[in-house]
XYZ file of C-alpha atoms in Angstrom:
573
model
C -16.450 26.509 -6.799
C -13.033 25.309 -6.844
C -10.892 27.225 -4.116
C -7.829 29.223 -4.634
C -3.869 27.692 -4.376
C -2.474 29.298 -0.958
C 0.920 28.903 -0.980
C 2.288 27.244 2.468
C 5.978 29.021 3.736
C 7.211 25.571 2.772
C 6.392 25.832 -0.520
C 7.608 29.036 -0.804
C 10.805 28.411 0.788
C 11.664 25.575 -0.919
C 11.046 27.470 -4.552
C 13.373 30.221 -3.183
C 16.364 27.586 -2.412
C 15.308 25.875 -6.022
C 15.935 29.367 -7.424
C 18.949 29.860 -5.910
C 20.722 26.817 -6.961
C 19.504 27.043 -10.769
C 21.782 29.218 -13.334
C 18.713 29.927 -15.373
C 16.786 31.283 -11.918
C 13.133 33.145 -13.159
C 9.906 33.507 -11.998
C 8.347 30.647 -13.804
C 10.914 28.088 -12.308
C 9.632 29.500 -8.865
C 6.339 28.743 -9.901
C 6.974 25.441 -10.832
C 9.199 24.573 -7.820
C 6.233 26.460 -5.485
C 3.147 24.489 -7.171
C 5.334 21.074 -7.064
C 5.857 21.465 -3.925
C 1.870 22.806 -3.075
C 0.701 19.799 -4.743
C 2.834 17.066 -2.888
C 1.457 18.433 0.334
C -1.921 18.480 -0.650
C -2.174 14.555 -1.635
C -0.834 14.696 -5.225
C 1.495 13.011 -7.226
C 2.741 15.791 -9.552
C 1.319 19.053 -10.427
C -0.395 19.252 -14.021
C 1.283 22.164 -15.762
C -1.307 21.465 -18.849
C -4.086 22.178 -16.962
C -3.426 25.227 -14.747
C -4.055 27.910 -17.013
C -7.504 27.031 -18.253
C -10.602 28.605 -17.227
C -11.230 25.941 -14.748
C -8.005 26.324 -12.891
C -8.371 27.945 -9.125
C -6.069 31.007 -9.074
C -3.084 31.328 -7.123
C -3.240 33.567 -4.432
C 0.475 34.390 -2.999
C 2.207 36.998 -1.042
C 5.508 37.310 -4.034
C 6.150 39.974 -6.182
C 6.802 37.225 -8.490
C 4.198 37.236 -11.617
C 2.530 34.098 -12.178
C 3.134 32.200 -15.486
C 0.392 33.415 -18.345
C 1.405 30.674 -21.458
C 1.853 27.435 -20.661
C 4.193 27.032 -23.771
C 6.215 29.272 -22.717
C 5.853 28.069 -18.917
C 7.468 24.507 -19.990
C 9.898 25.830 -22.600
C 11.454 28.154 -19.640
C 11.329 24.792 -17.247
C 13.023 22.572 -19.830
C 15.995 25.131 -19.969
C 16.305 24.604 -16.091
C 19.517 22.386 -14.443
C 17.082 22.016 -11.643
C 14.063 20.327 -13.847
C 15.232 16.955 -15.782
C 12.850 14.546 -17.615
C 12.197 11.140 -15.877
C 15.160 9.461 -15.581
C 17.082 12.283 -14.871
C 18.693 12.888 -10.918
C 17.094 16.737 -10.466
C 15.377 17.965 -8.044
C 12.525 18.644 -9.984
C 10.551 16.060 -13.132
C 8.795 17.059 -15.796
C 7.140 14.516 -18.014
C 5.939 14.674 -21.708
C 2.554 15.143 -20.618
C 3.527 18.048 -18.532
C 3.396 16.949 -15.233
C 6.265 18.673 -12.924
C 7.372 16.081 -9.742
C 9.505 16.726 -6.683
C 12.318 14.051 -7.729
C 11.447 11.703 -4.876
C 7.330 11.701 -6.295
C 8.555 10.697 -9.543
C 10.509 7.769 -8.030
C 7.737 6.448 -5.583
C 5.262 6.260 -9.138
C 8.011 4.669 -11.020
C 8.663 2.064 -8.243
C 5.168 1.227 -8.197
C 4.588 1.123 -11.619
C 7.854 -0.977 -12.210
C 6.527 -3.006 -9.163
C 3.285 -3.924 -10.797
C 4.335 -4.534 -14.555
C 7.251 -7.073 -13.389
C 4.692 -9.230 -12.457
C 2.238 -8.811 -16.017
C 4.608 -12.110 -17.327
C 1.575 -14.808 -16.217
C 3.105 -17.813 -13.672
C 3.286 -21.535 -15.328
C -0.066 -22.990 -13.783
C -1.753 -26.268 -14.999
C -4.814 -25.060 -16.398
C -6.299 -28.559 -15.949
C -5.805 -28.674 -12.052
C -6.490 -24.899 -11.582
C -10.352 -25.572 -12.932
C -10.976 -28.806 -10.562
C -9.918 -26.840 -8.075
C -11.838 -24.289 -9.048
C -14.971 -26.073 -8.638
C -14.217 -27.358 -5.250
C -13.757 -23.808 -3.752
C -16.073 -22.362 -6.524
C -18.412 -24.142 -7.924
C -20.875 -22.973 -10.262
C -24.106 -22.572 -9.740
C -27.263 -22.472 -12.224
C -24.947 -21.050 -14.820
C -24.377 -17.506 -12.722
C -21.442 -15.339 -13.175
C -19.820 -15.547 -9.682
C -17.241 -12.476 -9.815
C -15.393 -14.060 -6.525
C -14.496 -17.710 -9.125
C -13.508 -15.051 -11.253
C -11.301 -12.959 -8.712
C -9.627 -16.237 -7.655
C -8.724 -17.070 -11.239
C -7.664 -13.585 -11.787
C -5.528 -14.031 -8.854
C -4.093 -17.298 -10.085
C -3.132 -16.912 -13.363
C -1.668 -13.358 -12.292
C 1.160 -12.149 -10.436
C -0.575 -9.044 -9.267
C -4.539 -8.396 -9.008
C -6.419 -6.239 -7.090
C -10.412 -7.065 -5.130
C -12.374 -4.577 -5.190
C -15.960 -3.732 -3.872
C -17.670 -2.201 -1.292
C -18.982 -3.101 2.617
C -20.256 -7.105 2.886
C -19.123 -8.152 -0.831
C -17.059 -11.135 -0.100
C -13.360 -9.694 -0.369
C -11.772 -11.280 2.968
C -14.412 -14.210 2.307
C -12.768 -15.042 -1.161
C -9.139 -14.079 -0.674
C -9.757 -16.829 2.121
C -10.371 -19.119 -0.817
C -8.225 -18.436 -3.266
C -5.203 -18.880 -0.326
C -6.698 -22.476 0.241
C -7.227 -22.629 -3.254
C -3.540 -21.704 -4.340
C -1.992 -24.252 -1.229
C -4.205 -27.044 -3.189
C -2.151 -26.669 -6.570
C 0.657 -26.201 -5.018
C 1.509 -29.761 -5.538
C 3.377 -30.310 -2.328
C 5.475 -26.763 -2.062
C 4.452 -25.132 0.902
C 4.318 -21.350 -0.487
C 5.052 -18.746 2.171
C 1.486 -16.473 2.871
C 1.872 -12.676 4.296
C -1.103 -11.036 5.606
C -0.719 -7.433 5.674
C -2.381 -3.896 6.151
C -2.027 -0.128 7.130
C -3.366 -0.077 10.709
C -3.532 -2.305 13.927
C -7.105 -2.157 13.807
C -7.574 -3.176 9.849
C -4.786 -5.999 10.571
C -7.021 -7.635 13.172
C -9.814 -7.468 11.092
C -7.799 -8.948 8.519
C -6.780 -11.855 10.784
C -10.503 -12.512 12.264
C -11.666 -12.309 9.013
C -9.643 -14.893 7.141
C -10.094 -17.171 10.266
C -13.658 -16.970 10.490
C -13.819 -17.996 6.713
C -11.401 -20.837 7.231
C -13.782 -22.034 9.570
C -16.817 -22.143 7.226
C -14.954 -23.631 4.475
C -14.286 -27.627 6.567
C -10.962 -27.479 5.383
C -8.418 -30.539 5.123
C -6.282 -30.283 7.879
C -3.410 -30.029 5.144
C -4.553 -27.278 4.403
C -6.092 -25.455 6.929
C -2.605 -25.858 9.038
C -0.594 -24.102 6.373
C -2.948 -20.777 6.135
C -1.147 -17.990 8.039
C -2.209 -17.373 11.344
C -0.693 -13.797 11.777
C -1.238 -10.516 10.047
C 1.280 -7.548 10.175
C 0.881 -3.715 9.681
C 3.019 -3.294 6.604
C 5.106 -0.895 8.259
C 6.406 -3.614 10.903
C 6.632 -6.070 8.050
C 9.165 -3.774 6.777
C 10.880 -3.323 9.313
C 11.246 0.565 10.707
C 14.246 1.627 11.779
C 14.248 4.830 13.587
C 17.409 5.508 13.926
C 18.845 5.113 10.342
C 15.168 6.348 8.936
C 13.357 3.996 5.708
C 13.038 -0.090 6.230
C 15.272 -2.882 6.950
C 13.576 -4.672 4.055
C 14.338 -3.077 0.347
C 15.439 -4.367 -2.776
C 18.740 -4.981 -1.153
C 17.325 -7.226 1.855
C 13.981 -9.035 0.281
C 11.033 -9.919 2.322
C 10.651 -13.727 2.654
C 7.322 -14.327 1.052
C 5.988 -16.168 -1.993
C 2.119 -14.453 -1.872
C 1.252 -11.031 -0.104
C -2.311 -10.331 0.678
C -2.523 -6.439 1.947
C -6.220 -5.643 2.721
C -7.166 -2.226 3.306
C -5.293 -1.334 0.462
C -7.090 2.483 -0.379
C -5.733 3.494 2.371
C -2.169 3.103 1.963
C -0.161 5.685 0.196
C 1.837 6.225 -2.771
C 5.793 5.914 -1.001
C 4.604 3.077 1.353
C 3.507 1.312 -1.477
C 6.753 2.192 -3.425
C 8.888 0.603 -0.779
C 6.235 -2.546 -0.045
C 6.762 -3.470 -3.887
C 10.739 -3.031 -3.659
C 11.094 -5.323 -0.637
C 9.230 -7.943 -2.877
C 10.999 -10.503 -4.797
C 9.554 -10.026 -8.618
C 8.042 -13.317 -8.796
C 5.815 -12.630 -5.401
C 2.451 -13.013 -5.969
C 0.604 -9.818 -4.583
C -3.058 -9.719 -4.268
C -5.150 -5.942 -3.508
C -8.461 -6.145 -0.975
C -9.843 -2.854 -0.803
C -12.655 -0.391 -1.836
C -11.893 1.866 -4.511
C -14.516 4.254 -3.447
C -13.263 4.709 -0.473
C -11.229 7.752 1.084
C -7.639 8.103 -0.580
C -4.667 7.757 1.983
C -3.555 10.723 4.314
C -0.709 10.978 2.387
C 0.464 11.471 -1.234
C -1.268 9.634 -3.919
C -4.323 7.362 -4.500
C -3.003 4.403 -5.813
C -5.796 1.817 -5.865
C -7.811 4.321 -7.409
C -5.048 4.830 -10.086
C -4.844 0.677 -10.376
C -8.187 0.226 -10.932
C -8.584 2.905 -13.712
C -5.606 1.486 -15.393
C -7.440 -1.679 -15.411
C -6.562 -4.428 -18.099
C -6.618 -8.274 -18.233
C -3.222 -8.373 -19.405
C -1.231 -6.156 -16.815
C -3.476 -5.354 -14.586
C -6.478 -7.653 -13.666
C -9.415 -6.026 -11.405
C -12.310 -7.621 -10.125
C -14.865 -5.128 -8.345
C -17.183 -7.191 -6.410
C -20.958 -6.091 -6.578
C -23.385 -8.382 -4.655
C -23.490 -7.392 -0.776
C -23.873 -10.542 1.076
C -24.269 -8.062 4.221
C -26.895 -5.670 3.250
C -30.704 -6.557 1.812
C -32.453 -5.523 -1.037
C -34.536 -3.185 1.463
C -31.322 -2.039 3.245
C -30.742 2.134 3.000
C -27.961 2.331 3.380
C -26.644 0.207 0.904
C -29.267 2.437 -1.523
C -28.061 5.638 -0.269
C -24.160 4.506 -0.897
C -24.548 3.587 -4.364
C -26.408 6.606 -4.793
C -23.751 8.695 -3.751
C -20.914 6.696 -5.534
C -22.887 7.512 -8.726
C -22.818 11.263 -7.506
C -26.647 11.554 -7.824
C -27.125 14.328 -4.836
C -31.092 15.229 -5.666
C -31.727 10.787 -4.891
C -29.332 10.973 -2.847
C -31.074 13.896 -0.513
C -34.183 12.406 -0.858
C -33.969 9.243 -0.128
C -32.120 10.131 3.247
C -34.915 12.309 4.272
C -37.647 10.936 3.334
C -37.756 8.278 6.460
C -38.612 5.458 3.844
C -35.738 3.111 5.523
C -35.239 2.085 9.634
C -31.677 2.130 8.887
C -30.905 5.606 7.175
C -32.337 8.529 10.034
C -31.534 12.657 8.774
C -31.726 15.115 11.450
C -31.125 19.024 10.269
C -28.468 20.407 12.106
C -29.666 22.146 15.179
C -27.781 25.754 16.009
C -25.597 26.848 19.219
C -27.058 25.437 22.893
C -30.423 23.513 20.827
C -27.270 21.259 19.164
C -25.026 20.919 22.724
C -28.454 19.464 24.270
C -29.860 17.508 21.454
C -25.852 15.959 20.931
C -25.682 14.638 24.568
C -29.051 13.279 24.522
C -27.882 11.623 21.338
C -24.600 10.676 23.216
C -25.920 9.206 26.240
C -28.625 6.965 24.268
C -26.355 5.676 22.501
C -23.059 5.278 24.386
C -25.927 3.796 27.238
C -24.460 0.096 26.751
C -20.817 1.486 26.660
C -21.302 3.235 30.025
C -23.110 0.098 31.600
C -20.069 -2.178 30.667
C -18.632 -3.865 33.345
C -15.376 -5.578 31.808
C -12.927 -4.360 29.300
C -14.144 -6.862 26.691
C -17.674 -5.893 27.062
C -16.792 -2.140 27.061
C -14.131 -2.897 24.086
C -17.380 -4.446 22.366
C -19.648 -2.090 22.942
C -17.678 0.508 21.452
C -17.893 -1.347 17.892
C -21.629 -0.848 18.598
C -21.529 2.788 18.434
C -19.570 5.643 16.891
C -20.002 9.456 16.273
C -18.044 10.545 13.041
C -16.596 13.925 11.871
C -15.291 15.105 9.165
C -13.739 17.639 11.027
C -11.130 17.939 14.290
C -11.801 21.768 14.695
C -15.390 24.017 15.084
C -18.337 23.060 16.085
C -18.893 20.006 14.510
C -15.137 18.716 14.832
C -14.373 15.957 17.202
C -12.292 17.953 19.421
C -15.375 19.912 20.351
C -17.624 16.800 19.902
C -15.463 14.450 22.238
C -15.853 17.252 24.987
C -19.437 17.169 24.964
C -19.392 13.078 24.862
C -17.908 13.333 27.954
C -19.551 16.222 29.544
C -22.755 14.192 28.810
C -21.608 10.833 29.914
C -19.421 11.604 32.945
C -20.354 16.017 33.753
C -18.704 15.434 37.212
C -15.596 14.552 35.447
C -15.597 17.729 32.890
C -12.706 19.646 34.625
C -10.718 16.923 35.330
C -11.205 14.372 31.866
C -7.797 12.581 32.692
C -9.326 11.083 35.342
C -12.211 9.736 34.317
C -11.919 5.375 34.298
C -14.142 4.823 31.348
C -12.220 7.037 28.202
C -12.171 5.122 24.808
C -9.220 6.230 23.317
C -7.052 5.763 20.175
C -3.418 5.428 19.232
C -1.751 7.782 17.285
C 1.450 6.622 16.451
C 3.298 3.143 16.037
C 5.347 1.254 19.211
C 6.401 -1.879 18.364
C 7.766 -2.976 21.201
C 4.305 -2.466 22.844
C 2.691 -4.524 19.354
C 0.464 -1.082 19.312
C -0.515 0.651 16.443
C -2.049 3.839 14.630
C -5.893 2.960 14.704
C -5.716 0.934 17.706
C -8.426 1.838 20.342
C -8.530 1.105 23.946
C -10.481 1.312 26.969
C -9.048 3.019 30.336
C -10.954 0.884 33.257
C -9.802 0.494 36.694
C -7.809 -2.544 37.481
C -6.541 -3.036 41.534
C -7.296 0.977 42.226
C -4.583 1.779 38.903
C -6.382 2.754 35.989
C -4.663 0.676 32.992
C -5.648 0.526 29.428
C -7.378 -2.594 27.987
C -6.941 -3.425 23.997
C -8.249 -6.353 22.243
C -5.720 -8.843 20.951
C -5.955 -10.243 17.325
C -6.427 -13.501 18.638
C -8.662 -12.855 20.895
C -9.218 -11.776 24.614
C -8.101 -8.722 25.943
C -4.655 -7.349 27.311
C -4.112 -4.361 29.400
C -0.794 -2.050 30.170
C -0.497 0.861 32.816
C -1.636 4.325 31.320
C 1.682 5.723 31.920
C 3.277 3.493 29.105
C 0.933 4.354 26.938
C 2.088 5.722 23.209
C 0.680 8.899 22.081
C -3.579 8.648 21.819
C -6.514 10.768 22.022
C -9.737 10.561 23.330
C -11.727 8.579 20.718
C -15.664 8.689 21.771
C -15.877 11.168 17.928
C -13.599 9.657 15.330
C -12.143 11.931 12.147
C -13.935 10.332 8.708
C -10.263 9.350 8.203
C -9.436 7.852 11.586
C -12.606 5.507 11.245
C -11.517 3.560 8.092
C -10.811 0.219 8.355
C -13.500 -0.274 11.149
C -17.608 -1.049 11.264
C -19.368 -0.191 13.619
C -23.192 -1.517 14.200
C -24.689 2.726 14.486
C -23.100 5.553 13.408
C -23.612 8.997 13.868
C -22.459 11.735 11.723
C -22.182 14.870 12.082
C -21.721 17.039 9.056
C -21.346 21.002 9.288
C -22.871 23.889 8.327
C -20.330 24.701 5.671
C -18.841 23.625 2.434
C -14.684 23.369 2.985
C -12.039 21.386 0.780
C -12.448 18.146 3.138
C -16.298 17.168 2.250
C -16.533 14.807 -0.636
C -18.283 12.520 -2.109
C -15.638 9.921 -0.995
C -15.575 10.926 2.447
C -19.216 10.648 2.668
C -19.119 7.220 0.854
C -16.707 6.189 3.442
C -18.433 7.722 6.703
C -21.578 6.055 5.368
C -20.400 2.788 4.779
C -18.744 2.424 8.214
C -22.282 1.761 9.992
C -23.385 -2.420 9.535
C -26.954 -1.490 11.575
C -27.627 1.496 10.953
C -26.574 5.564 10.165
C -28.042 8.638 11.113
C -26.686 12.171 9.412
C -26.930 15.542 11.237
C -26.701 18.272 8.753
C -27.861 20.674 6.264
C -29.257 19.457 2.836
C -26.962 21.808 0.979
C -23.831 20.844 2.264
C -25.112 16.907 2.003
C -25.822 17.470 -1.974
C -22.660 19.200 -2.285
C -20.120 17.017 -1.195
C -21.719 14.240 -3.199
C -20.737 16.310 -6.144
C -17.363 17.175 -5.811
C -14.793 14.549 -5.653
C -11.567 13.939 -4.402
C -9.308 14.346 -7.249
C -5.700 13.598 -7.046
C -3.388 14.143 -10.030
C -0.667 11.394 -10.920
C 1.048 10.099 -13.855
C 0.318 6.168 -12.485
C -2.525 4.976 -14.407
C -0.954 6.322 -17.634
C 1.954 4.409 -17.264
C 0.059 1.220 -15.964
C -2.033 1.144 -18.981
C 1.058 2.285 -21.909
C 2.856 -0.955 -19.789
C 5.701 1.644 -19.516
C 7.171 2.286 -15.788
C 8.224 5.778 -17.419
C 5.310 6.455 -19.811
């Protein structure tokens, strides 16, 4: 069932001041304005006009006399007499589109930068073919005739300007972008290209940076080579450059980044303006290259553009490779089963293949009610925070929360991880229940950026007692630990139960999730995909079978104009 559209006060406010402004003021303008607004608040680009009246369509359930539009003919013919609605191109506050999809002005922008962003780069770089496939078969070599989708992702990324990596958990992604950046400082022929690393959080950056290194490693590199792959990785908000006090990023098309290829991993997770303004602070012969998991969550924030990439897929504008072969999961391994079974939204194989106990690594538990679900969570908590509680350093407490996790979907009720962090610690430390702030072993994660401190959104830490003053340990990129006192300390919260959405970019070797007893707007089948595909060891699922099946078969489904005007080749398509 697809739930109603409840107008916030922001969205009504804003379509009062819209009518207000416009000579031709009437009640479908308000709706437009209202749903515009509705729509960029709930993760989407636009709002589709076309397909709001159909059967399908969730009604709108307001507090205004206003009457809601009946004929969507009429509906744009009244919005196309509005000064406040132009057609792209057009500085209004509001954009409607041939197809009929009504923008707030600065949506419309962010698409068109991105789209503009991308098809600058479909003109194909000069490259010596010849050189390209020796080196080619150095990094990539062929073997018994196979496809290998990760030679064909580096040639994608070579004879392109911009190309995204795709695939799930264990495929190769970091593993071959590692490759290709060797690969592309071989044919350089004696330029020494400027490499950016980049991503969305602290905590994906790091794994960026370990990642690349690690594969460095196994590749016995010339040292000419190995000594010119980049050694740091930068959120891509402190690559641009925030400034606080004037508001957007010192870099911009005015003031160009200084980089000849850009590798941002993570890339699903980062939204439709930060991608706008990434792209603009890029000269237009940068190469950019995509990691990331289509299947994956969305971002937080408007759009989903590496979904909308990857649909717009084409060899000429757009080249996609999606990775398939998991070099970290088995042909025995559940989860990997259970994930492609709920990509391909198949919710009855799905259900019974998590509870049928056929795999070690996939466990179901049914949802136990009131008290029975306090005491059978702690004893779930303690077991497996055991190793966490035992640790006697930072770094081994720092590690042993990678080994562990307990996931939500939820921050609120029952089975949110307000509630669920409270009963981690009432199990793990009860003495300390009244008084939480002072207990010396909270995990805990940061929840906004400081750059001065180098500490991000995603980061997590570890308060432990250091000379009788409890400070807060991190792990640094390159390795080790650092610590700072607790009362420096950016805004964080306790992190023992992550949010579904907090969790991504990180692995963790068990997870437990904990699903509730209720069907709401958040469960989908991505956010299940995602929760699922955090665990490397193993994943166990508290929950009911009904809410399971259903989430695997409703999707997260944002509307945008991007992946029209990525495949027309049109920035204003």
């Amino acid at each position: 069932m697809t739930e109603a559209i409840k107008l916030s006060t922001l969205d009504t406010y804003f379509a009062d001041f819209i009518v207000r402004i416009d000579r031709h003021s009437s009640d479908d303008l308000w709706w437009g304005a209202a749903l515009a607004s509705y729509s960029a608040g709930r993760g989407h680009s636009c709002f589709n006009l076309s397909g709001s009246l159909d059967e399908n369509a969730p009604p709108f359930i307001h507090t205004s006399l206003r009457v809601p539009p009946s004929d969507i003919n009429r509906w744009l013919e009244s919005l196309q007499a509005c000064d406040a609605v132009g057609t792209p191109g057009e500085y209004t506050p509001l954009v409607l589109d041939p197809a009929g999809r009504l923008y707030l002005h600065r949506c419309w922008r962010y698409e068109q930068q991105v789209a503009t962003g991308i098809l600058t780069r479909s003109r194909p770089p000069v490259i010596n073919e010849n050189r390209l496939d020796a080196a080619l078969d150095r990094y990539f070599p062929v073997l018994n005739g196979a496809v290998d989708l990760q030679r064909s992702a580096a040639r994608m990324a070579l004879t392109h300007r911009f190309s995204v990596i795709s695939g799930g958990p264990g495929t190769g992604k970091t593993a071959t972008v590692a490759r290709i950046l060797a690969l592309l400082l071989d044919v350089a022929e004696g330029s020494s290209p400027e490499i950016v690393l980049a991503a969305p959080t602290g905590k994906a950056a790091m794994r960026l940076h370990q990642s690349i290194m690690h594969a460095a490693d196994n590749l016995e590199l010339p040292d000419e080579i190995r000594n010119r792959l980049p050694t740091g990785v930068s959120t891509i908000h402190r690559l641009l450059g925030v400034q606080n006090r004037k508001g957007g990023f010192r870099h911009n098309r005015d003031n160009r980044l200084i980089c000849d290829i850009l590798v941002v991993d993570e890339a699903s997770m980062v939204d439709l303006q930060l991608m706008a303004s990434l792209l603009e602070a890029l000269r237009d012969d940068t190469r950019v290259i995509l990691l990331g998991d289509r299947n994956q969550l969305a971002s937080v924030e408007a759009g989903a553009v590496l979904a909308d990439i990857c649909d717009s897929a084409n060899e000429a504008t757009v080249p996609v490779t999606q990775l398939t072969r998991s070099y970290r999961f088995g042909a025995d391994s559940g989860i990997a089963a259970l994930s492609r079974l709920i990509n391909s939204g198949e919710s009855s194989a799905a259900a019974e293949l998590l509870t049928s106990g056929q795999f070690p690594d996939v466990l179901w538990r049914p949802l136990p009610n009131g008290r029975a679900f306090e005491s059978a969570f702690s004893a779930a908590v303690r077991e497996g925070y055991a190793g966490y509680a035992r640790a006697g350093s930072p770094a081994e407490a720092l590690a042993e929360l990678n080994s562990f996790r307990v996931l939500s979907p939820l921050r609120s009720g029952l089975c949110g991880i307000e509630n669920l962090n409270r009963l981690c610690l009432n199990a793990l430390a009860p003495e300390k229940k009244n008084d939480p702030g002072s207990f010396s072993m909270m995990p805990i994660m940061i929840s906004g950026n400081n750059y001065e401190l180098g500490l991000f959104n995603g980061d997590t830490g570890v308060v432990m007692e250091s000379h009788d003053i409890q400070a807060v340990w991190f792990e640094n990129p390159e390795g080790g630990v650092r610590h700072l006192s607790r009362l420096r300390l950016p805004p964080s919260e306790t992190a023992f139960a992550l949010t579904v959405h907090k969790s991504q970019g990180s692995e963790f070797g068990r997870v437990l999730l904990i699903l509730p007893d209720h069907i709401s707007e958040v469960l989908t089948r991505e956010l299940l995909y995602t929760a699922v595909t955090r665990a490397r060891h193993q994943i166990e699922i508290w929950g009911t079978e009904e809410v399971f099946r259903l989430m695997i078969e409703r999707r997260t489904l944002r509307t945008s104009g991007l992946g029209e005007r990525l495949a027309a080749g049109e920035p204003n398509a």
